[in-house]
Amino acid sequence: MRDSDSNGLQIFLKHLSQNFDTKRHFFLKLMTKVIPNKKRLDYLCSRNNLSHQMNESGIKNPSASLSKIGLNHTANAYWNLSPAELVEHTISRGLGVLADSGALVVDTGKFRGRAPKDKFTVRDEKTANTVDWNNVNFPIEGEVFDKLYQKVLNYLSSKDIWVRDNFACADPIYRINIRTINELPWGNLFCDNMFLRPSLEEIKTQEPDWIIINAPKFLADPAVDGTREKNFAMIDFTKRIILIGGTGYTGEMKKGIFTVLNFWLPQEKGVLSMHCSANVGKDDDVAIFFGLSGTGKTTLSADPDRRLIGDDEHGWTEDSVFNFEGGCYAKCVNLSAENEPQIYSAIKFGSILENIEFYPGSRKVDFTNISKTENTRVSYPIEFIDNIMKPSMGGLPKNIFFLTCDAFGVLPPISKLTPGQAMYQFLSGYTAKVAGTEAGITEPQLTFSTCFGAPFMPLHPTKYAEMLGEKMTKQKVNVWMINTGWSGGSYGTGKRMKLSYTRAMITAALRGELDNVQYQAHEVFGLMIPQTCPNVPAEILNPRNTWADKTLYDTKAANLAVQFVHNFEKYADKANAEILAAAPKVNAKV
Ligand code: ATP
Ligand code: MN
């Protein structure tokens, strides 16, 4: 700074400290310089030939209006902005930054994962006797929803909002149109990344079947609003509205629509909805990968030799498998170009990175840094993956994989299931995760989540299981169980299965290379273990061989069997003899 400037500044500052009003004026002036204002954004919109009506901008169906849904809005409403505009809006408002890859980086705030206990379904005529009210499907009365809905709309009425039209279901027969109203611009971009994207022409006539209202900064008052906490995700199947508040975690929107489809497709369309990824080989053979969070659906379905159908949610019709979504939502923890090249290179301009950290002093993402959460994520449109099916559909599955991340290290890394075992495992939905990253916690957390997706399944699990059973018997399909979790001991002693081995096992199964090898039944679980597998050391195929302490293995296996049997008691009266015979053997001594 030059001397004269410095003198001038000192005189100015002295003057400011004497005159409060001038000070305020100065700061206001400064603010308008720093923050790009509405006029500038409007100008940019008009340069892009976007329609401009009152305080609404962007592209929309001329008959679409916010007042139709009860939102008497007085601020700016940005309709169907492009990803570039949404990135600009996010950054200019200080709500995100760019990574060196060009991806937008955001912090979702207090919530960095879903809050399953705060997810409610309106109990009314449509749902009272159809929804399986249990520890993941919590009822809420219509009046409670209506009041909160109005409160959220009042809250949004004076705020800038971002509105967009998308759809779900790649098979046009089952298409549902979704309109999302977001309080934050990056939330709106997430929807565009994850749902399917209509053309500009389609938008001009599109009417929504479902509406998502997403107000992360609105906090409910549990005492007044009937929620459990300040955050909530509510579904009203009659009004076809998903209302989300108090949480910025984007997965709530995506899994909200998944829940809707899990209600509607099996009941009304005879389509089995599934929490699975799917891909197609060169011979058009379709494989699907069921699994709970973190078991490997996204990672293992991204296979350069196979075209990706989708990474998380699919429907199985009479003659096809189709993706519900238009994007992927991948975990980022320890992501590397070597291990997961397809996902790694999908992180570019248009992608959104959630809750990651940079290497200090840089904009290079440190994927090993999970100080905010282990659940660091990236969302991107499916087209960011090189080898995909267009549209996201394939024929009937030839292979089904059940993925489990068994941190007890008991289950084999690959095994083949009989139809009875397949049904038993599907209803059980087992996985065991590492309890946490806190020091001293070494015992894995056991989860039984039916259909490999209980939190998103509004109907009774047997509805989905029966449909899967019918479909599996109608056509010849191989069912495999893959343990992507621990080997050589439980968490703490053993290690997680090498990703390259898991990939090799899946490739071998898909190529038919495990059709003519020898198998041996697991002593407790009865699952058939191949004795050899190309590109995998034979000694790791039987988990017991990998444990130094065989007695400890037997104890762990027996304990796990007890847990399986105990968990299955609730389905016992609905299961036939073949399914019941697939239960693990419980050793009376345990
Ligand atoms: P969600 O339903 O939450 O999206 P997901 O089933 O898609 O979960 P992934 O995102 O694929 O789970 O996560 C699997 C994680 O486990 C990845 O971070 C991957 O790198 C890691 N991993 C480590 N070893 C293996 C393995 N042997 N097989 C699969 N994934 C592995
Ligand atoms: Mn996934």
Coordinates of C-alpha atoms and ligand atoms in Angstrom, one line a residue:
M1 CA 0.0 0.0 0.0
R2 CA 1.3 3.4 -0.9
D3 CA 1.8 6.0 1.8
S4 CA -0.7 8.5 0.5
D5 CA -3.3 5.7 0.4
S6 CA -2.5 4.6 3.9
N7 CA -2.9 8.2 5.2
G8 CA -6.1 8.7 3.3
L9 CA -7.4 5.4 4.7
Q10 CA -6.5 6.4 8.3
I11 CA -8.3 9.7 7.9
F12 CA -11.3 7.8 6.4
L13 CA -11.4 5.2 9.2
K14 CA -11.2 8.0 11.8
H15 CA -14.1 9.7 10.2
L16 CA -16.0 6.4 10.1
S17 CA -15.6 5.7 13.8
Q18 CA -17.1 9.1 14.5
N19 CA -20.0 8.6 12.2
F20 CA -21.9 5.4 12.5
D21 CA -24.3 6.1 9.6
T22 CA -21.5 6.7 7.2
K23 CA -19.9 3.5 8.4
R24 CA -23.1 1.5 7.7
H25 CA -23.3 3.1 4.3
F26 CA -19.7 2.2 3.5
F27 CA -20.3 -1.4 4.4
L28 CA -23.5 -1.7 2.4
K29 CA -21.7 -0.2 -0.6
L30 CA -18.9 -2.7 -0.1
M31 CA -21.3 -5.6 0.1
T32 CA -23.0 -4.8 -3.2
K33 CA -19.6 -4.7 -4.9
V34 CA -18.6 -8.1 -3.4
I35 CA -21.8 -10.0 -3.8
P36 CA -23.2 -10.3 -7.4
N37 CA -26.6 -9.0 -7.1
K38 CA -29.9 -10.0 -8.5
K39 CA -29.7 -7.5 -11.4
R40 CA -26.5 -9.1 -12.6
L41 CA -28.0 -12.6 -12.4
D42 CA -31.1 -11.5 -14.2
Y43 CA -28.9 -10.0 -16.9
L44 CA -27.1 -13.3 -17.3
C45 CA -30.4 -15.1 -17.6
S46 CA -31.7 -12.7 -20.2
R47 CA -28.4 -13.2 -22.2
N48 CA -29.3 -16.8 -22.2
N49 CA -32.7 -16.2 -23.7
L50 CA -34.5 -17.3 -20.6
S51 CA -38.0 -16.1 -20.0
H52 CA -38.3 -13.5 -17.3
Q53 CA -41.6 -12.9 -15.6
M54 CA -41.8 -10.8 -12.5
N55 CA -39.3 -12.3 -10.0
E56 CA -39.4 -15.7 -11.7
S57 CA -36.6 -16.6 -14.1
G58 CA -35.5 -19.6 -16.1
I59 CA -37.4 -22.0 -18.2
K60 CA -40.7 -23.4 -17.1
N61 CA -44.1 -24.7 -18.2
P62 CA -46.1 -21.5 -18.7
S63 CA -49.0 -23.0 -16.7
A64 CA -46.7 -23.9 -13.8
S65 CA -47.1 -21.7 -10.8
L66 CA -46.0 -21.7 -7.2
S67 CA -49.3 -20.4 -5.9
K68 CA -51.0 -23.6 -7.1
I69 CA -49.2 -25.5 -4.4
G70 CA -50.0 -22.7 -1.8
L71 CA -46.7 -20.9 -2.0
N72 CA -47.3 -17.2 -2.2
H73 CA -43.8 -16.3 -3.1
T74 CA -42.3 -12.8 -3.1
A75 CA -38.6 -13.4 -3.6
N76 CA -36.7 -14.8 -6.6
A77 CA -37.7 -18.2 -8.0
Y78 CA -35.2 -19.7 -10.4
W79 CA -36.7 -22.3 -12.6
N80 CA -34.7 -25.1 -14.2
L81 CA -31.3 -23.4 -14.3
S82 CA -28.4 -25.1 -16.0
P83 CA -25.7 -26.8 -13.9
A84 CA -23.3 -23.9 -14.7
E85 CA -25.8 -21.3 -13.3
L86 CA -26.5 -23.4 -10.2
V87 CA -22.8 -23.6 -9.6
E88 CA -22.5 -19.8 -10.0
H89 CA -25.4 -19.2 -7.6
T90 CA -23.9 -21.5 -5.1
I91 CA -20.5 -19.9 -5.1
S92 CA -21.7 -16.3 -5.4
R93 CA -23.7 -16.9 -2.2
G94 CA -20.8 -18.3 -0.4
L95 CA -22.5 -21.7 -0.2
G96 CA -19.8 -23.7 -1.9
V97 CA -16.4 -23.7 -3.6
L98 CA -14.8 -25.3 -6.6
A99 CA -12.3 -28.2 -6.3
D100 CA -9.4 -28.3 -8.8
S101 CA -11.3 -30.9 -10.7
G102 CA -14.1 -28.4 -11.3
A103 CA -16.5 -30.2 -9.1
L104 CA -18.6 -28.1 -6.7
V105 CA -17.8 -28.7 -3.0
V106 CA -20.5 -28.2 -0.4
D107 CA -21.0 -28.9 3.3
T108 CA -24.4 -30.4 4.0
G109 CA -24.3 -29.0 7.6
K110 CA -25.2 -30.8 10.7
F111 CA -26.6 -33.8 8.8
R112 CA -24.1 -35.7 6.7
G113 CA -26.2 -38.8 6.4
R114 CA -29.8 -39.8 6.4
A115 CA -31.9 -39.5 9.6
P116 CA -34.1 -42.7 9.4
K117 CA -35.8 -42.0 12.7
D118 CA -37.1 -38.7 11.4
K119 CA -38.7 -40.1 8.3
F120 CA -42.5 -40.1 8.5
T121 CA -45.4 -41.3 6.3
V122 CA -48.8 -39.8 6.4
R123 CA -51.3 -42.4 7.7
D124 CA -54.5 -42.1 5.7
E125 CA -56.9 -44.2 3.7
K126 CA -54.2 -45.0 1.2
T127 CA -51.5 -46.1 3.6
A128 CA -53.2 -47.2 6.8
N129 CA -53.5 -50.8 5.7
T130 CA -50.8 -51.0 3.1
V131 CA -47.7 -49.6 4.8
D132 CA -45.9 -51.9 7.1
W133 CA -45.8 -49.6 10.2
N134 CA -42.6 -50.6 11.9
N135 CA -39.3 -49.2 13.3
V136 CA -38.5 -47.6 9.9
N137 CA -42.0 -46.6 8.8
F138 CA -43.3 -44.1 11.3
P139 CA -46.9 -42.8 11.0
I140 CA -47.8 -39.1 11.1
E141 CA -51.4 -37.8 10.9
G142 CA -52.6 -35.7 7.9
E143 CA -53.3 -32.6 10.0
V144 CA -49.8 -32.6 11.4
F145 CA -48.4 -32.8 7.9
D146 CA -50.7 -30.1 6.6
K147 CA -49.7 -27.6 9.4
L148 CA -46.0 -28.2 8.9
Y149 CA -46.4 -28.0 5.1
Q150 CA -48.0 -24.6 5.5
K151 CA -45.3 -23.5 7.9
V152 CA -42.5 -24.5 5.6
L153 CA -44.3 -22.7 2.7
N154 CA -44.6 -19.5 4.8
Y155 CA -40.9 -19.8 5.6
L156 CA -40.0 -20.1 2.0
S157 CA -42.3 -17.4 0.7
S158 CA -39.8 -14.6 1.3
K159 CA -36.7 -16.6 0.4
D160 CA -35.0 -17.1 -3.0
I161 CA -35.8 -20.6 -4.2
W162 CA -34.7 -22.9 -7.0
V163 CA -37.3 -25.0 -8.7
R164 CA -36.8 -27.8 -11.2
D165 CA -38.5 -30.4 -13.2
N166 CA -37.1 -33.9 -13.5
F167 CA -38.4 -37.4 -13.6
A168 CA -37.8 -40.9 -12.3
C169 CA -37.8 -44.3 -14.1
A170 CA -35.9 -44.7 -17.3
D171 CA -38.7 -47.0 -18.7
P172 CA -41.2 -44.4 -20.1
I173 CA -44.1 -46.7 -19.1
Y174 CA -43.4 -46.0 -15.4
R175 CA -42.1 -42.4 -15.7
I176 CA -43.1 -40.1 -12.8
N177 CA -42.5 -36.4 -13.1
I178 CA -40.9 -34.7 -10.1
R179 CA -40.8 -31.0 -9.3
T180 CA -38.3 -30.0 -6.6
I181 CA -38.4 -26.7 -4.7
N182 CA -35.1 -26.1 -3.0
E183 CA -34.0 -23.5 -0.5
L184 CA -30.4 -23.9 -1.7
P185 CA -29.1 -23.9 -5.2
W186 CA -26.8 -26.9 -4.8
G187 CA -29.7 -29.0 -3.5
N188 CA -31.4 -28.2 -6.9
L189 CA -28.2 -29.2 -8.7
F190 CA -28.2 -32.5 -6.8
C191 CA -31.7 -33.3 -8.1
D192 CA -30.6 -32.6 -11.6
N193 CA -27.6 -34.9 -11.2
M194 CA -29.5 -37.7 -9.6
F195 CA -33.0 -37.7 -11.2
L196 CA -33.6 -38.1 -14.9
R197 CA -33.3 -34.9 -17.0
P198 CA -36.1 -33.9 -19.4
S199 CA -35.3 -31.9 -22.5
L200 CA -36.0 -28.2 -22.6
E201 CA -39.0 -28.9 -24.8
E202 CA -40.4 -31.4 -22.4
I203 CA -40.0 -29.0 -19.5
K204 CA -42.3 -26.5 -21.2
T205 CA -45.2 -28.9 -21.0
Q206 CA -44.2 -31.0 -18.0
E207 CA -46.6 -31.3 -15.0
P208 CA -45.4 -32.8 -11.8
D209 CA -46.7 -36.1 -10.4
W210 CA -44.7 -35.6 -7.2
I211 CA -43.4 -32.5 -5.5
I212 CA -40.4 -32.4 -3.2
I213 CA -40.1 -29.4 -0.9
N214 CA -36.6 -29.2 0.5
A215 CA -35.9 -26.5 3.2
P216 CA -32.7 -27.5 5.0
K217 CA -32.6 -24.3 7.1
F218 CA -36.1 -24.6 8.3
L219 CA -36.2 -26.0 11.8
A220 CA -39.3 -27.6 13.2
D221 CA -40.3 -27.2 16.8
P222 CA -41.0 -30.8 17.9
A223 CA -43.3 -29.7 20.7
V224 CA -45.5 -27.7 18.3
D225 CA -45.0 -29.5 15.0
G226 CA -45.3 -33.1 16.0
T227 CA -41.8 -34.1 14.8
R228 CA -39.2 -36.1 16.8
E229 CA -36.4 -33.5 16.2
K230 CA -36.0 -30.3 14.4
N231 CA -35.3 -32.2 11.1
F232 CA -37.8 -34.3 9.3
A233 CA -38.6 -36.0 6.0
M234 CA -42.3 -36.7 5.4
I235 CA -44.1 -38.4 2.6
D236 CA -47.8 -37.9 1.8
F237 CA -48.8 -40.5 -0.7
T238 CA -52.2 -39.0 -1.3
K239 CA -51.1 -35.4 -1.9
R240 CA -47.9 -36.8 -3.5
I241 CA -45.6 -34.5 -1.6
I242 CA -42.3 -35.1 0.1
L243 CA -41.5 -32.5 2.7
I244 CA -38.0 -32.2 4.0
G245 CA -36.7 -29.7 6.6
G246 CA -33.9 -29.2 9.0
T247 CA -31.5 -31.3 7.1
G248 CA -29.2 -30.5 4.2
Y249 CA -28.4 -34.1 3.5
T250 CA -29.2 -34.6 -0.2
G251 CA -29.7 -38.3 0.1
E252 CA -33.1 -37.6 1.8
M253 CA -34.5 -36.4 -1.6
K254 CA -33.2 -39.3 -3.6
K255 CA -34.3 -41.9 -1.1
G256 CA -37.7 -40.1 -0.6
I257 CA -38.5 -40.8 -4.3
F258 CA -37.1 -44.3 -3.9
T259 CA -39.6 -44.9 -1.1
V260 CA -42.4 -43.6 -3.3
L261 CA -41.5 -46.0 -6.1
N262 CA -41.2 -48.9 -3.6
F263 CA -44.8 -48.2 -2.6
W264 CA -46.3 -47.7 -6.0
L265 CA -44.5 -50.0 -8.4
P266 CA -45.0 -53.4 -6.7
Q267 CA -48.6 -52.7 -5.6
E268 CA -50.0 -51.0 -8.7
K269 CA -47.7 -52.0 -11.5
G270 CA -46.5 -55.4 -10.6
V271 CA -42.9 -54.2 -10.9
L272 CA -40.4 -55.4 -8.3
S273 CA -38.5 -52.3 -7.0
M274 CA -35.0 -53.1 -5.7
H275 CA -32.2 -51.5 -3.8
C276 CA -29.5 -52.6 -6.2
S277 CA -27.1 -51.5 -8.9
A278 CA -27.1 -53.1 -12.3
N279 CA -24.9 -53.5 -15.4
V280 CA -24.8 -55.3 -18.7
G281 CA -22.0 -57.4 -20.3
K282 CA -21.0 -57.7 -23.9
D283 CA -23.5 -60.5 -24.5
D284 CA -26.3 -58.3 -23.1
D285 CA -26.3 -60.3 -19.9
V286 CA -27.7 -58.3 -17.0
A287 CA -26.3 -58.5 -13.5
I288 CA -27.8 -56.9 -10.4
F289 CA -26.1 -56.2 -7.1
F290 CA -28.3 -55.9 -4.0
G291 CA -26.7 -54.6 -0.8
L292 CA -27.0 -52.2 2.1
S293 CA -25.1 -49.0 2.3
G294 CA -21.4 -49.4 2.0
T295 CA -21.4 -52.9 0.7
G296 CA -20.2 -52.1 -2.8
K297 CA -23.2 -51.5 -5.1
T298 CA -21.8 -48.4 -6.7
T299 CA -18.1 -49.5 -6.6
L300 CA -18.7 -53.0 -8.1
S301 CA -21.2 -52.0 -10.7
A302 CA -18.7 -49.4 -12.1
D303 CA -16.9 -52.0 -14.3
P304 CA -15.2 -50.7 -17.5
D305 CA -16.0 -54.0 -19.3
R306 CA -19.7 -53.7 -18.6
R307 CA -22.3 -51.0 -19.4
L308 CA -23.7 -49.4 -16.3
I309 CA -27.5 -49.4 -16.0
G310 CA -27.6 -47.7 -12.6
D311 CA -25.9 -47.6 -9.2
D312 CA -28.7 -47.8 -6.6
E313 CA -32.4 -48.2 -7.5
H314 CA -34.0 -50.4 -10.2
G315 CA -37.3 -51.9 -11.2
W316 CA -37.7 -55.5 -12.6
T317 CA -40.6 -55.9 -15.0
E318 CA -41.8 -58.9 -17.0
D319 CA -39.0 -58.4 -19.5
S320 CA -36.5 -55.8 -18.3
V321 CA -34.6 -54.1 -15.6
F322 CA -34.7 -50.3 -15.6
N323 CA -33.0 -47.6 -13.5
F324 CA -35.1 -45.2 -11.5
E325 CA -32.5 -42.6 -11.5
G326 CA -30.3 -40.5 -13.8
G327 CA -27.2 -40.3 -11.7
C328 CA -24.8 -41.9 -9.3
Y329 CA -24.1 -41.1 -5.7
A330 CA -20.7 -42.6 -4.8
K331 CA -18.9 -42.8 -1.5
C332 CA -15.6 -40.9 -1.6
V333 CA -13.7 -42.3 1.4
N334 CA -10.2 -43.5 0.2
L335 CA -11.2 -43.0 -3.4
S336 CA -8.3 -43.4 -5.8
A337 CA -7.8 -43.4 -9.5
E338 CA -6.1 -46.8 -9.3
N339 CA -8.9 -48.6 -7.5
E340 CA -12.0 -46.9 -8.8
P341 CA -11.0 -45.2 -12.1
Q342 CA -14.5 -44.7 -13.4
I343 CA -15.8 -43.0 -10.3
Y344 CA -12.6 -41.0 -9.9
S345 CA -12.8 -39.5 -13.4
A346 CA -16.6 -38.7 -13.0
I347 CA -15.6 -36.0 -10.5
K348 CA -15.5 -32.9 -12.7
F349 CA -17.5 -29.8 -13.4
G350 CA -21.1 -30.5 -12.7
S351 CA -20.4 -33.1 -10.0
I352 CA -21.1 -32.2 -6.3
L353 CA -18.7 -33.3 -3.6
E354 CA -20.2 -33.4 -0.2
N355 CA -18.4 -32.9 3.1
I356 CA -14.8 -33.6 1.8
E357 CA -11.7 -31.8 2.9
F358 CA -8.9 -30.4 0.8
Y359 CA -5.2 -30.9 1.3
P360 CA -4.2 -27.8 3.3
G361 CA -3.6 -24.7 1.2
S362 CA -4.9 -26.3 -2.0
R363 CA -8.1 -27.3 -3.8
K364 CA -7.0 -30.8 -4.2
V365 CA -9.4 -33.2 -2.4
D366 CA -7.9 -35.4 0.3
F367 CA -10.1 -38.4 0.0
T368 CA -8.6 -40.0 3.0
N369 CA -9.7 -37.1 5.2
I370 CA -13.0 -38.1 6.8
S371 CA -12.8 -35.6 9.6
K372 CA -16.3 -34.3 8.8
T373 CA -17.9 -37.7 8.2
E374 CA -17.0 -41.1 6.9
N375 CA -19.9 -40.7 4.5
T376 CA -18.2 -38.3 2.1
R377 CA -20.0 -38.4 -1.3
V378 CA -20.1 -37.3 -4.8
S379 CA -23.1 -37.0 -7.1
Y380 CA -22.9 -36.8 -10.9
P381 CA -25.1 -37.5 -13.9
I382 CA -24.7 -41.1 -15.1
E383 CA -23.3 -39.8 -18.4
F384 CA -20.2 -38.9 -16.5
I385 CA -19.4 -42.7 -16.5
D386 CA -17.8 -43.8 -19.8
N387 CA -19.6 -47.1 -20.4
I388 CA -23.3 -46.8 -19.9
M389 CA -26.6 -48.2 -21.2
K390 CA -28.7 -45.5 -23.0
P391 CA -31.5 -45.4 -21.9
S392 CA -30.7 -47.0 -18.6
M393 CA -32.4 -50.3 -19.2
G394 CA -31.5 -53.9 -19.9
G395 CA -33.0 -57.4 -20.3
L396 CA -33.8 -59.8 -17.5
P397 CA -31.0 -60.6 -15.0
K398 CA -28.9 -63.6 -15.5
N399 CA -26.9 -63.1 -12.3
I400 CA -27.9 -61.7 -8.9
F401 CA -25.3 -60.7 -6.3
F402 CA -26.2 -60.1 -2.7
L403 CA -23.4 -57.9 -1.3
T404 CA -22.7 -58.0 2.4
C405 CA -19.9 -56.3 4.2
D406 CA -19.3 -58.8 7.0
A407 CA -17.0 -57.2 9.5
F408 CA -17.1 -60.4 11.6
G409 CA -15.2 -62.1 8.8
V410 CA -17.4 -65.1 8.9
L411 CA -19.1 -65.4 5.5
P412 CA -17.2 -66.6 2.4
P413 CA -16.0 -63.9 -0.1
I414 CA -18.1 -65.6 -2.8
S415 CA -20.7 -68.4 -2.5
K416 CA -23.5 -69.8 -4.6
L417 CA -27.1 -69.9 -3.2
T418 CA -29.9 -72.3 -3.8
P419 CA -33.3 -70.6 -4.4
G420 CA -34.3 -71.3 -0.8
Q421 CA -31.1 -69.7 0.5
A422 CA -31.6 -66.8 -1.8
M423 CA -35.0 -66.1 -0.3
Y424 CA -33.7 -66.6 3.2
Q425 CA -30.8 -64.2 2.6
F426 CA -33.0 -61.6 0.9
L427 CA -35.5 -61.5 3.8
S428 CA -32.6 -61.4 6.3
G429 CA -30.6 -58.6 4.5
Y430 CA -27.5 -59.1 6.6
T431 CA -24.5 -56.8 6.9
A432 CA -22.1 -55.9 9.7
K433 CA -20.3 -52.6 9.6
V434 CA -17.4 -51.3 11.6
A435 CA -19.0 -49.7 14.6
G436 CA -17.3 -46.4 14.2
T437 CA -14.0 -44.7 14.0
E438 CA -13.8 -44.0 17.7
A439 CA -10.9 -45.5 19.5
G440 CA -11.6 -48.6 21.5
I441 CA -14.7 -49.7 19.5
T442 CA -13.8 -52.9 17.8
E443 CA -16.9 -55.0 17.8
P444 CA -18.7 -54.7 14.4
Q445 CA -22.3 -53.6 14.3
L446 CA -24.7 -56.2 13.1
T447 CA -27.5 -55.1 10.8
F448 CA -30.4 -57.1 9.4
S449 CA -32.2 -54.9 7.0
T450 CA -34.8 -56.8 5.0
C451 CA -34.7 -56.7 1.2
F452 CA -31.3 -55.1 1.7
G453 CA -33.0 -51.8 2.1
A454 CA -35.6 -51.8 5.0
P455 CA -35.5 -48.0 5.5
F456 CA -36.9 -47.4 2.0
M457 CA -39.5 -50.2 1.9
P458 CA -43.0 -49.1 2.9
L459 CA -44.7 -52.4 2.2
H460 CA -44.3 -55.6 4.2
P461 CA -41.0 -57.3 3.2
T462 CA -42.8 -60.5 2.1
K463 CA -44.4 -58.5 -0.8
Y464 CA -41.0 -57.8 -2.3
A465 CA -39.7 -61.3 -1.4
E466 CA -42.6 -63.1 -3.0
M467 CA -42.1 -61.1 -6.2
L468 CA -38.4 -61.9 -6.3
G469 CA -39.1 -65.6 -5.6
E470 CA -41.6 -65.7 -8.6
K471 CA -39.2 -64.0 -10.9
M472 CA -36.3 -66.2 -9.9
T473 CA -38.2 -69.4 -10.5
K474 CA -39.7 -68.2 -13.8
Q475 CA -36.2 -67.9 -15.3
K476 CA -32.9 -69.4 -14.6
V477 CA -30.9 -67.0 -12.6
N478 CA -27.7 -67.6 -10.6
V479 CA -27.7 -66.1 -7.1
W480 CA -24.4 -65.3 -5.4
M481 CA -23.4 -64.0 -2.0
I482 CA -20.4 -61.7 -2.0
N483 CA -18.7 -60.7 1.2
T484 CA -16.9 -57.5 0.5
G485 CA -16.0 -57.3 4.2
W486 CA -13.4 -58.9 6.5
S487 CA -11.2 -61.9 6.0
G488 CA -8.6 -63.5 8.2
G489 CA -10.3 -62.4 11.4
S490 CA -13.0 -59.9 12.5
Y491 CA -12.5 -56.2 12.3
G492 CA -9.4 -55.4 14.3
T493 CA -7.6 -58.6 13.5
G494 CA -8.4 -59.4 9.9
K495 CA -8.5 -57.1 6.8
R496 CA -11.1 -56.1 4.4
M497 CA -11.2 -58.2 1.2
K498 CA -9.0 -56.7 -1.5
L499 CA -11.2 -54.9 -4.0
S500 CA -9.3 -56.5 -6.9
Y501 CA -10.1 -60.0 -5.5
T502 CA -13.8 -59.1 -5.1
R503 CA -13.9 -57.8 -8.7
A504 CA -12.1 -61.0 -9.9
M505 CA -14.7 -63.2 -8.2
I506 CA -17.5 -61.3 -9.7
T507 CA -16.0 -61.4 -13.2
A508 CA -15.4 -65.1 -12.9
A509 CA -19.0 -65.7 -11.9
L510 CA -20.3 -63.5 -14.7
R511 CA -18.1 -65.3 -17.3
G512 CA -19.4 -68.7 -16.2
E513 CA -15.9 -69.6 -15.0
L514 CA -17.4 -70.9 -11.7
D515 CA -19.9 -73.1 -13.4
N516 CA -17.7 -76.2 -13.5
V517 CA -15.5 -75.9 -10.5
Q518 CA -15.8 -77.9 -7.3
Y519 CA -17.9 -76.5 -4.5
Q520 CA -18.0 -77.2 -0.8
A521 CA -20.9 -76.3 1.6
H522 CA -20.1 -73.9 4.4
E523 CA -20.5 -75.9 7.6
V524 CA -22.8 -73.5 9.4
F525 CA -24.4 -71.4 6.6
G526 CA -24.7 -74.1 4.0
L527 CA -23.6 -71.7 1.2
M528 CA -21.7 -73.4 -1.6
I529 CA -18.1 -72.2 -1.7
P530 CA -16.2 -72.5 -5.0
Q531 CA -12.8 -74.2 -4.3
T532 CA -11.0 -72.3 -7.0
C533 CA -11.6 -69.0 -8.8
P534 CA -9.5 -67.4 -11.6
N535 CA -7.2 -64.6 -10.4
V536 CA -8.0 -65.3 -6.7
P537 CA -5.7 -67.2 -4.3
A538 CA -7.6 -70.4 -3.5
E539 CA -6.7 -70.2 0.2
I540 CA -8.9 -67.1 0.8
L541 CA -12.0 -68.7 -0.6
N542 CA -12.9 -70.6 2.6
P543 CA -13.0 -68.0 5.4
R544 CA -12.1 -70.5 8.1
N545 CA -8.7 -71.1 6.3
T546 CA -7.8 -67.4 6.6
W547 CA -8.2 -67.3 10.4
A548 CA -5.2 -68.2 12.6
D549 CA -7.5 -69.1 15.4
K550 CA -10.0 -71.7 14.0
T551 CA -11.8 -72.1 17.3
L552 CA -12.5 -68.4 17.4
Y553 CA -13.8 -68.6 13.8
D554 CA -16.2 -71.4 14.8
T555 CA -17.4 -69.4 17.8
K556 CA -18.0 -66.3 15.7
A557 CA -19.8 -68.3 13.0
A558 CA -22.0 -70.0 15.5
N559 CA -22.8 -66.6 17.2
L560 CA -23.7 -65.1 13.8
A561 CA -25.9 -68.1 13.1
V562 CA -27.9 -67.5 16.3
Q563 CA -28.4 -63.9 15.3
F564 CA -29.7 -64.9 11.9
V565 CA -32.1 -67.4 13.3
H566 CA -33.3 -65.0 16.0
N567 CA -33.9 -62.3 13.4
F568 CA -35.7 -64.7 11.0
E569 CA -38.3 -65.6 13.7
K570 CA -40.6 -62.8 12.5
Y571 CA -40.8 -64.3 9.0
A572 CA -41.0 -68.0 10.0
D573 CA -44.7 -68.3 9.7
K574 CA -44.7 -66.8 6.2
A575 CA -41.8 -68.9 4.9
N576 CA -42.1 -72.3 3.2
A577 CA -40.1 -75.4 4.1
E578 CA -37.5 -74.7 1.4
I579 CA -36.8 -71.3 2.8
L580 CA -36.7 -72.5 6.4
A581 CA -34.3 -75.2 5.5
A582 CA -31.9 -72.5 4.3
A583 CA -31.4 -71.2 7.9
P584 CA -27.8 -71.6 9.3
K585 CA -27.2 -74.5 11.6
V586 CA -27.3 -73.4 15.2
N587 CA -24.9 -75.2 17.5
A588 CA -26.6 -76.0 20.8
K589 CA -23.4 -75.5 22.6
V590 CA -23.2 -71.7 21.8
Ligands
ATP1 P1 -24.9 -46.8 -0.7 O1 -26.1 -47.6 -0.7 O2 -24.7 -46.1 0.6 O3 -24.7 -46.0 -1.9 P2 -23.0 -48.8 -1.8 O4 -23.5 -50.2 -1.7 O5 -23.2 -48.2 -3.2 O6 -23.6 -47.9 -0.7 P3 -20.2 -48.2 -2.2 O7 -20.4 -46.8 -2.5 O8 -20.0 -49.1 -3.4 O9 -21.5 -48.8 -1.4 O10 -19.1 -48.4 -1.1 C1 -18.3 -49.5 -0.9 C2 -17.0 -48.9 -0.3 O11 -16.2 -49.9 0.2 C3 -16.2 -48.1 -1.2 O12 -15.7 -47.0 -0.5 C4 -15.1 -49.1 -1.7 O13 -13.9 -48.4 -2.1 C5 -14.9 -49.8 -0.4 N1 -14.4 -51.2 -0.5 C6 -13.2 -51.7 0.0 N2 -13.1 -53.0 -0.2 C7 -14.1 -53.4 -1.0 C8 -14.4 -54.6 -1.7 N3 -13.7 -55.7 -1.5 N4 -15.5 -54.6 -2.4 C9 -16.3 -53.5 -2.6 N5 -16.0 -52.3 -2.0 C10 -14.9 -52.2 -1.2
MN2 MN -24.2 -46.5 -3.8

